[in-house]
Amino acid sequence: RTGLPRKATVAGAYHYLPNLTFTAAYQQGLNETFGNSNVPQVSAGMEYLPIPVLPLRAGVAVGGNLGFALGLGLGIDLKYWQLNLGYLNHNMRWFRDAHSVDVALSTQFRF
């Protein structure tokens, strides 16, 4: 029998300009189950819309069980449909000798 990971997160966002948003988060693990970590994680990110339907995203995270992570992403955001592509690199070594590299693709239909 294994317990689920528990975390507490405090986050906020600041809409600096109509096309620029900054975010920050603090996450504290409350147990070490299922790969969770008691080491706190602090992260910051931004979303920039040079064209209203093309969000560009970037962020960094320090701490937790990831150490240092860099995330980059872009998307297409139409009124009823959204497509997003994201890249996350742990320990800033890009593709060579990276601790881990994650790529995600998601889509969403809104009604």
XYZ file of N, CA, C and O in Angstrom:
444
model
N 0.848 -1.178 0.000
C 0.000 0.000 0.000
C 0.891 1.239 0.000
O 1.717 1.425 0.882
N 0.703 2.095 -0.987
C 1.521 3.287 -1.156
C 0.649 4.530 -1.091
O -0.381 4.608 -1.754
N 1.084 5.481 -0.302
C 0.355 6.742 -0.221
C 0.630 7.627 -1.420
O 1.635 7.474 -2.111
N -0.248 8.552 -1.676
C -0.077 9.485 -2.782
C 0.829 10.645 -2.375
O 0.889 11.020 -1.205
N 1.546 11.226 -3.340
C 2.391 12.387 -3.015
C 1.533 13.592 -2.642
O 0.497 13.839 -3.251
N 1.976 14.319 -1.621
C 1.267 15.524 -1.184
C 2.194 16.723 -1.336
O 3.347 16.680 -0.925
N 1.654 17.794 -1.919
C 2.412 19.022 -2.112
C 1.524 20.214 -1.801
O 0.320 20.173 -2.024
N 2.144 21.271 -1.322
C 1.451 22.551 -1.143
C 2.079 23.538 -2.121
O 3.302 23.636 -2.215
N 1.246 24.260 -2.854
C 1.727 25.201 -3.860
C 1.083 26.565 -3.646
O -0.119 26.662 -3.443
N 1.910 27.599 -3.702
C 1.446 28.979 -3.684
C 1.965 29.612 -4.972
O 3.164 29.551 -5.249
N 1.065 30.190 -5.771
C 1.467 30.739 -7.067
C 0.726 32.034 -7.341
O -0.340 32.291 -6.774
N 1.306 32.824 -8.213
C 0.669 34.069 -8.601
C 1.075 34.466 -10.009
O 2.068 33.971 -10.544
N 0.289 35.344 -10.604
C 0.570 35.837 -11.948
C 0.360 37.344 -11.971
O -0.496 37.879 -11.265
N 1.154 38.014 -12.784
C 1.050 39.466 -12.924
C 0.951 39.794 -14.412
O 1.860 39.494 -15.192
N -0.142 40.391 -14.809
C -0.394 40.775 -16.195
C 0.256 42.143 -16.414
O -0.380 43.179 -16.225
N 1.530 42.147 -16.806
C 2.326 43.368 -16.914
C 1.870 44.269 -18.064
O 1.732 45.472 -17.908
N 1.700 43.685 -19.232
C 1.210 44.378 -20.423
C 0.072 43.549 -21.007
O -0.089 42.386 -20.631
N -0.708 44.090 -21.929
C -1.776 43.281 -22.512
C -1.280 41.988 -23.164
O -2.014 41.012 -23.237
N -0.006 41.951 -23.591
C 0.513 40.748 -24.233
C 1.666 40.088 -23.467
O 2.383 39.274 -24.021
N 1.854 40.435 -22.187
C 2.952 39.885 -21.399
C 2.491 39.586 -19.976
O 2.005 40.465 -19.274
N 2.663 38.335 -19.569
C 2.271 37.899 -18.228
C 3.457 37.211 -17.557
O 4.115 36.364 -18.167
N 3.722 37.563 -16.306
C 4.759 36.916 -15.501
C 4.096 36.043 -14.440
O 3.054 36.412 -13.899
N 4.722 34.912 -14.129
C 4.210 34.019 -13.094
C 5.339 33.609 -12.158
O 6.508 33.623 -12.524
N 4.976 33.230 -10.945
C 5.929 32.707 -9.964
C 5.206 31.700 -9.086
O 3.998 31.815 -8.863
N 5.946 30.707 -8.603
C 5.331 29.683 -7.763
C 6.344 29.163 -6.744
O 7.553 29.131 -6.998
N 5.830 28.769 -5.604
C 6.602 28.090 -4.561
C 5.874 26.782 -4.271
O 4.674 26.776 -4.018
N 6.606 25.676 -4.328
C 5.995 24.374 -4.095
C 6.789 23.638 -3.021
O 8.011 23.527 -3.107
N 6.077 23.132 -2.027
C 6.705 22.414 -0.925
C 6.124 21.012 -0.851
O 4.917 20.847 -0.688
N 6.975 20.011 -1.005
C 6.541 18.629 -0.844
C 6.295 18.333 0.626
O 7.048 18.770 1.499
N 5.227 17.591 0.909
C 4.874 17.268 2.293
C 5.217 15.837 2.669
O 5.082 15.453 3.825
N 5.637 15.033 1.695
C 6.117 13.677 1.955
C 7.067 13.279 0.824
O 7.281 14.037 -0.104
N 7.651 12.091 0.912
C 8.589 11.638 -0.122
C 8.057 10.401 -0.835
O 8.816 9.543 -1.255
N 6.766 10.310 -1.019
C 6.150 9.168 -1.671
C 6.097 9.371 -3.176
O 5.936 10.484 -3.650
N 6.218 8.299 -3.939
C 6.033 8.318 -5.400
C 6.915 9.342 -6.091
O 6.470 10.076 -6.966
N 8.175 9.491 -5.702
C 9.064 10.446 -6.341
C 8.904 11.884 -5.888
O 9.520 12.770 -6.448
N 8.077 12.121 -4.901
C 7.910 13.460 -4.345
C 9.160 13.829 -3.550
O 9.920 12.962 -3.147
N 9.393 15.098 -3.317
C 10.568 15.550 -2.583
C 10.161 16.564 -1.525
O 9.270 17.375 -1.745
N 10.832 16.518 -0.379
C 10.604 17.509 0.669
C 11.396 18.800 0.424
O 11.244 19.771 1.147
N 12.266 18.799 -0.594
C 13.048 19.980 -0.933
C 12.123 20.967 -1.650
O 11.459 20.603 -2.618
N 12.046 22.216 -1.202
C 11.154 23.178 -1.846
C 11.604 23.506 -3.272
O 12.788 23.418 -3.598
N 10.636 23.901 -4.092
C 10.922 24.288 -5.471
C 10.359 25.683 -5.729
O 9.217 25.978 -5.380
N 11.177 26.547 -6.325
C 10.765 27.904 -6.683
C 10.848 28.001 -8.201
O 11.831 27.572 -8.809
N 9.811 28.565 -8.807
C 9.806 28.668 -10.263
C 9.265 30.027 -10.703
O 8.507 30.672 -9.982
N 9.685 30.442 -11.886
C 9.220 31.696 -12.484
C 9.075 31.490 -13.982
O 9.809 30.704 -14.584
N 8.107 32.171 -14.557
C 7.885 32.016 -15.983
C 7.227 33.243 -16.580
O 6.869 34.189 -15.880
N 7.096 33.216 -17.898
C 6.451 34.308 -18.609
C 5.771 33.773 -19.856
O 6.151 32.742 -20.374
N 4.735 34.494 -20.270
C 4.054 34.214 -21.522
C 3.962 35.516 -22.297
O 3.499 36.526 -21.776
N 4.419 35.481 -23.534
C 4.426 36.656 -24.394
C 3.632 36.333 -25.651
O 3.804 35.272 -26.244
N 2.757 37.247 -26.053
C 1.943 37.064 -27.247
C 2.320 38.119 -28.287
O 1.717 39.200 -28.331
N 3.324 37.846 -29.144
C 3.678 38.823 -30.172
C 2.542 38.998 -31.182
O 2.354 40.065 -31.735
N 1.805 37.925 -31.412
C 0.593 37.906 -32.230
C -0.474 37.312 -31.325
O -0.208 36.319 -30.634
N -1.684 37.855 -31.273
C -2.681 37.376 -30.306
C -2.948 35.866 -30.308
O -3.346 35.317 -29.300
N -2.693 35.167 -31.393
C -2.968 33.727 -31.429
C -1.717 32.870 -31.236
O -1.785 31.654 -31.308
N -0.546 33.490 -30.985
C 0.715 32.763 -30.891
C 1.411 33.013 -29.559
O 2.285 33.870 -29.448
N 1.042 32.277 -28.495
C 1.722 32.471 -27.214
C 3.109 31.811 -27.199
O 3.262 30.666 -27.618
N 4.106 32.555 -26.731
C 5.461 32.042 -26.514
C 5.684 31.992 -25.011
O 5.382 32.954 -24.305
N 6.218 30.877 -24.511
C 6.364 30.691 -23.067
C 7.778 30.266 -22.714
O 8.437 29.558 -23.461
N 8.230 30.697 -21.528
C 9.539 30.297 -21.012
C 9.475 30.317 -19.490
O 8.724 31.092 -18.900
N 10.259 29.443 -18.861
C 10.283 29.409 -17.408
C 11.483 28.654 -16.882
O 12.114 27.874 -17.602
N 11.801 28.901 -15.619
C 12.880 28.192 -14.930
C 12.354 27.732 -13.570
O 11.474 28.360 -12.986
N 12.923 26.640 -13.092
C 12.587 26.129 -11.768
C 13.870 25.702 -11.081
O 14.777 25.156 -11.719
N 13.951 25.959 -9.777
C 15.111 25.580 -8.973
C 14.614 24.847 -7.742
O 13.686 25.308 -7.076
N 15.241 23.711 -7.440
C 14.895 22.949 -6.246
C 14.061 21.727 -6.562
O 13.977 21.288 -7.701
N 13.464 21.168 -5.533
C 12.687 19.948 -5.697
C 13.577 18.789 -6.112
O 14.790 18.814 -5.914
N 12.989 17.760 -6.699
C 13.812 16.631 -7.137
C 14.339 16.834 -8.559
O 15.021 15.978 -9.079
N 14.057 17.989 -9.190
C 14.562 18.275 -10.529
C 15.893 19.009 -10.509
O 16.607 19.012 -11.493
N 16.237 19.665 -9.427
C 17.428 20.502 -9.400
C 17.139 21.807 -10.114
O 16.388 22.633 -9.630
N 17.701 21.974 -11.309
C 17.471 23.173 -12.113
C 16.805 22.744 -13.411
O 17.253 21.809 -14.063
N 15.744 23.413 -13.799
C 15.029 23.043 -15.018
C 14.700 24.292 -15.830
O 14.398 25.343 -15.279
N 14.766 24.143 -17.148
C 14.411 25.201 -18.086
C 13.285 24.690 -18.967
O 13.376 23.591 -19.521
N 12.232 25.472 -19.092
C 11.110 25.090 -19.944
C 10.851 26.137 -21.007
O 10.945 27.336 -20.750
N 10.546 25.683 -22.220
C 10.219 26.556 -23.336
C 8.972 26.013 -24.016
O 8.756 24.797 -24.032
N 8.161 26.886 -24.568
C 6.969 26.405 -25.246
C 6.380 27.437 -26.171
O 6.703 28.621 -26.104
N 5.523 26.960 -27.048
C 4.778 27.839 -27.935
C 3.444 27.192 -28.232
O 3.228 26.022 -27.950
N 2.545 27.967 -28.768
C 1.228 27.436 -29.032
C 0.507 28.193 -30.122
O 0.982 29.205 -30.636
N -0.638 27.670 -30.469
C -1.593 28.326 -31.349
C -2.888 28.363 -30.565
O -3.384 27.327 -30.120
N -3.410 29.555 -30.335
C -4.604 29.711 -29.512
C -5.701 30.398 -30.321
O -5.765 31.614 -30.404
N -6.544 29.587 -30.942
C -7.695 30.094 -31.677
C -8.894 30.088 -30.741
O -8.838 29.529 -29.650
N -9.981 30.672 -31.133
C -11.115 30.828 -30.219
C -11.642 29.492 -29.677
O -11.863 29.338 -28.486
N -11.792 28.497 -30.527
C -12.373 27.219 -30.089
C -11.378 26.063 -30.062
O -11.729 24.954 -29.715
N -10.134 26.322 -30.445
C -9.135 25.251 -30.502
C -7.775 25.790 -30.073
O -7.404 26.918 -30.384
N -7.009 24.954 -29.361
C -5.693 25.341 -28.869
C -4.725 24.183 -29.091
O -5.072 23.022 -28.853
N -3.505 24.482 -29.526
C -2.446 23.495 -29.711
C -1.201 24.024 -29.016
O -0.817 25.187 -29.213
N -0.558 23.204 -28.179
C 0.612 23.631 -27.419
C 1.741 22.621 -27.571
O 1.510 21.409 -27.580
N 2.966 23.132 -27.644
C 4.169 22.310 -27.684
C 5.091 22.819 -26.587
O 5.341 24.028 -26.480
N 5.593 21.914 -25.752
C 6.462 22.308 -24.654
C 7.715 21.450 -24.578
O 7.723 20.285 -24.982
N 8.787 22.034 -24.067
C 10.080 21.370 -23.910
C 10.602 21.677 -22.510
O 10.577 22.837 -22.085
N 11.047 20.653 -21.792
C 11.606 20.833 -20.449
C 12.932 20.108 -20.367
O 13.033 18.938 -20.750
N 13.956 20.801 -19.896
C 15.293 20.237 -19.766
C 15.740 20.352 -18.325
O 15.689 21.426 -17.737
N 16.184 19.243 -17.759
C 16.668 19.225 -16.380
C 18.184 19.359 -16.390
O 18.860 18.675 -17.133
N 18.702 20.244 -15.613
C 20.133 20.501 -15.407
C 20.808 21.221 -16.561
O 22.014 21.184 -16.696
N 20.060 21.895 -17.443
C 20.578 22.820 -18.462
C 21.689 22.263 -19.352
O 22.610 22.962 -19.700
N 21.621 21.018 -19.729
C 22.636 20.485 -20.637
C 22.072 20.240 -22.024
O 22.661 19.544 -22.818
N 20.906 20.787 -22.302
C 20.197 20.608 -23.567
C 20.107 19.134 -23.897
O 19.749 18.348 -23.048
N 20.436 18.698 -25.088
C 20.255 17.290 -25.440
C 21.463 16.437 -25.070
O 21.362 15.239 -24.922
N 22.625 17.040 -24.915
C 23.827 16.266 -24.630
C 23.995 16.061 -23.129
O 24.095 17.013 -22.371
N 24.058 14.843 -22.684
C 24.249 14.477 -21.275
C 23.204 15.084 -20.350
O 23.481 15.327 -19.181
N 22.048 15.371 -20.848
C 20.997 15.939 -20.001
C 20.511 14.893 -19.012
O 20.463 13.706 -19.313
N 20.170 15.346 -17.833
C 19.614 14.456 -16.817
C 18.283 13.893 -17.295
O 17.974 12.735 -17.104
N 17.509 14.740 -17.951
C 16.229 14.317 -18.517
C 15.731 15.413 -19.440
O 15.953 16.588 -19.207
N 15.080 15.016 -20.514
C 14.480 15.945 -21.457
C 13.044 15.500 -21.669
O 12.787 14.335 -21.920
N 12.105 16.429 -21.531
C 10.690 16.112 -21.716
C 10.139 16.976 -22.838
O 10.446 18.162 -22.921
N 9.317 16.368 -23.689
C 8.631 17.090 -24.750
C 7.155 16.758 -24.633
O 6.787 15.596 -24.429
N 6.303 17.769 -24.726
C 4.861 17.545 -24.590
C 4.122 18.253 -25.719
O 4.489 19.349 -26.124
N 3.073 17.599 -26.202
C 2.189 18.168 -27.210
C 0.775 17.981 -26.699
O 0.391 16.889 -26.300
N 0.012 19.060 -26.679
C -1.372 18.957 -26.208
C -2.293 19.761 -27.111
O -1.868 20.714 -27.756
N -3.526 19.359 -27.134
C -4.543 20.090 -27.871
C -5.810 20.174 -27.030
O -6.011 19.347 -26.143
N -6.618 21.190 -27.303
C -7.831 21.401 -26.527
C -8.894 21.997 -27.428
O -8.625 22.903 -28.212
N -10.098 21.461 -27.314
C -11.257 22.023 -27.999
C -12.145 22.674 -26.954
O -12.407 22.087 -25.913
N -12.595 23.890 -27.218
C -13.453 24.604 -26.263
C -14.838 24.775 -26.880
O -14.974 25.161 -28.031
N -15.842 24.497 -26.085
C -17.228 24.628 -26.544
C -17.943 25.709 -25.774
O -17.664 25.993 -24.672
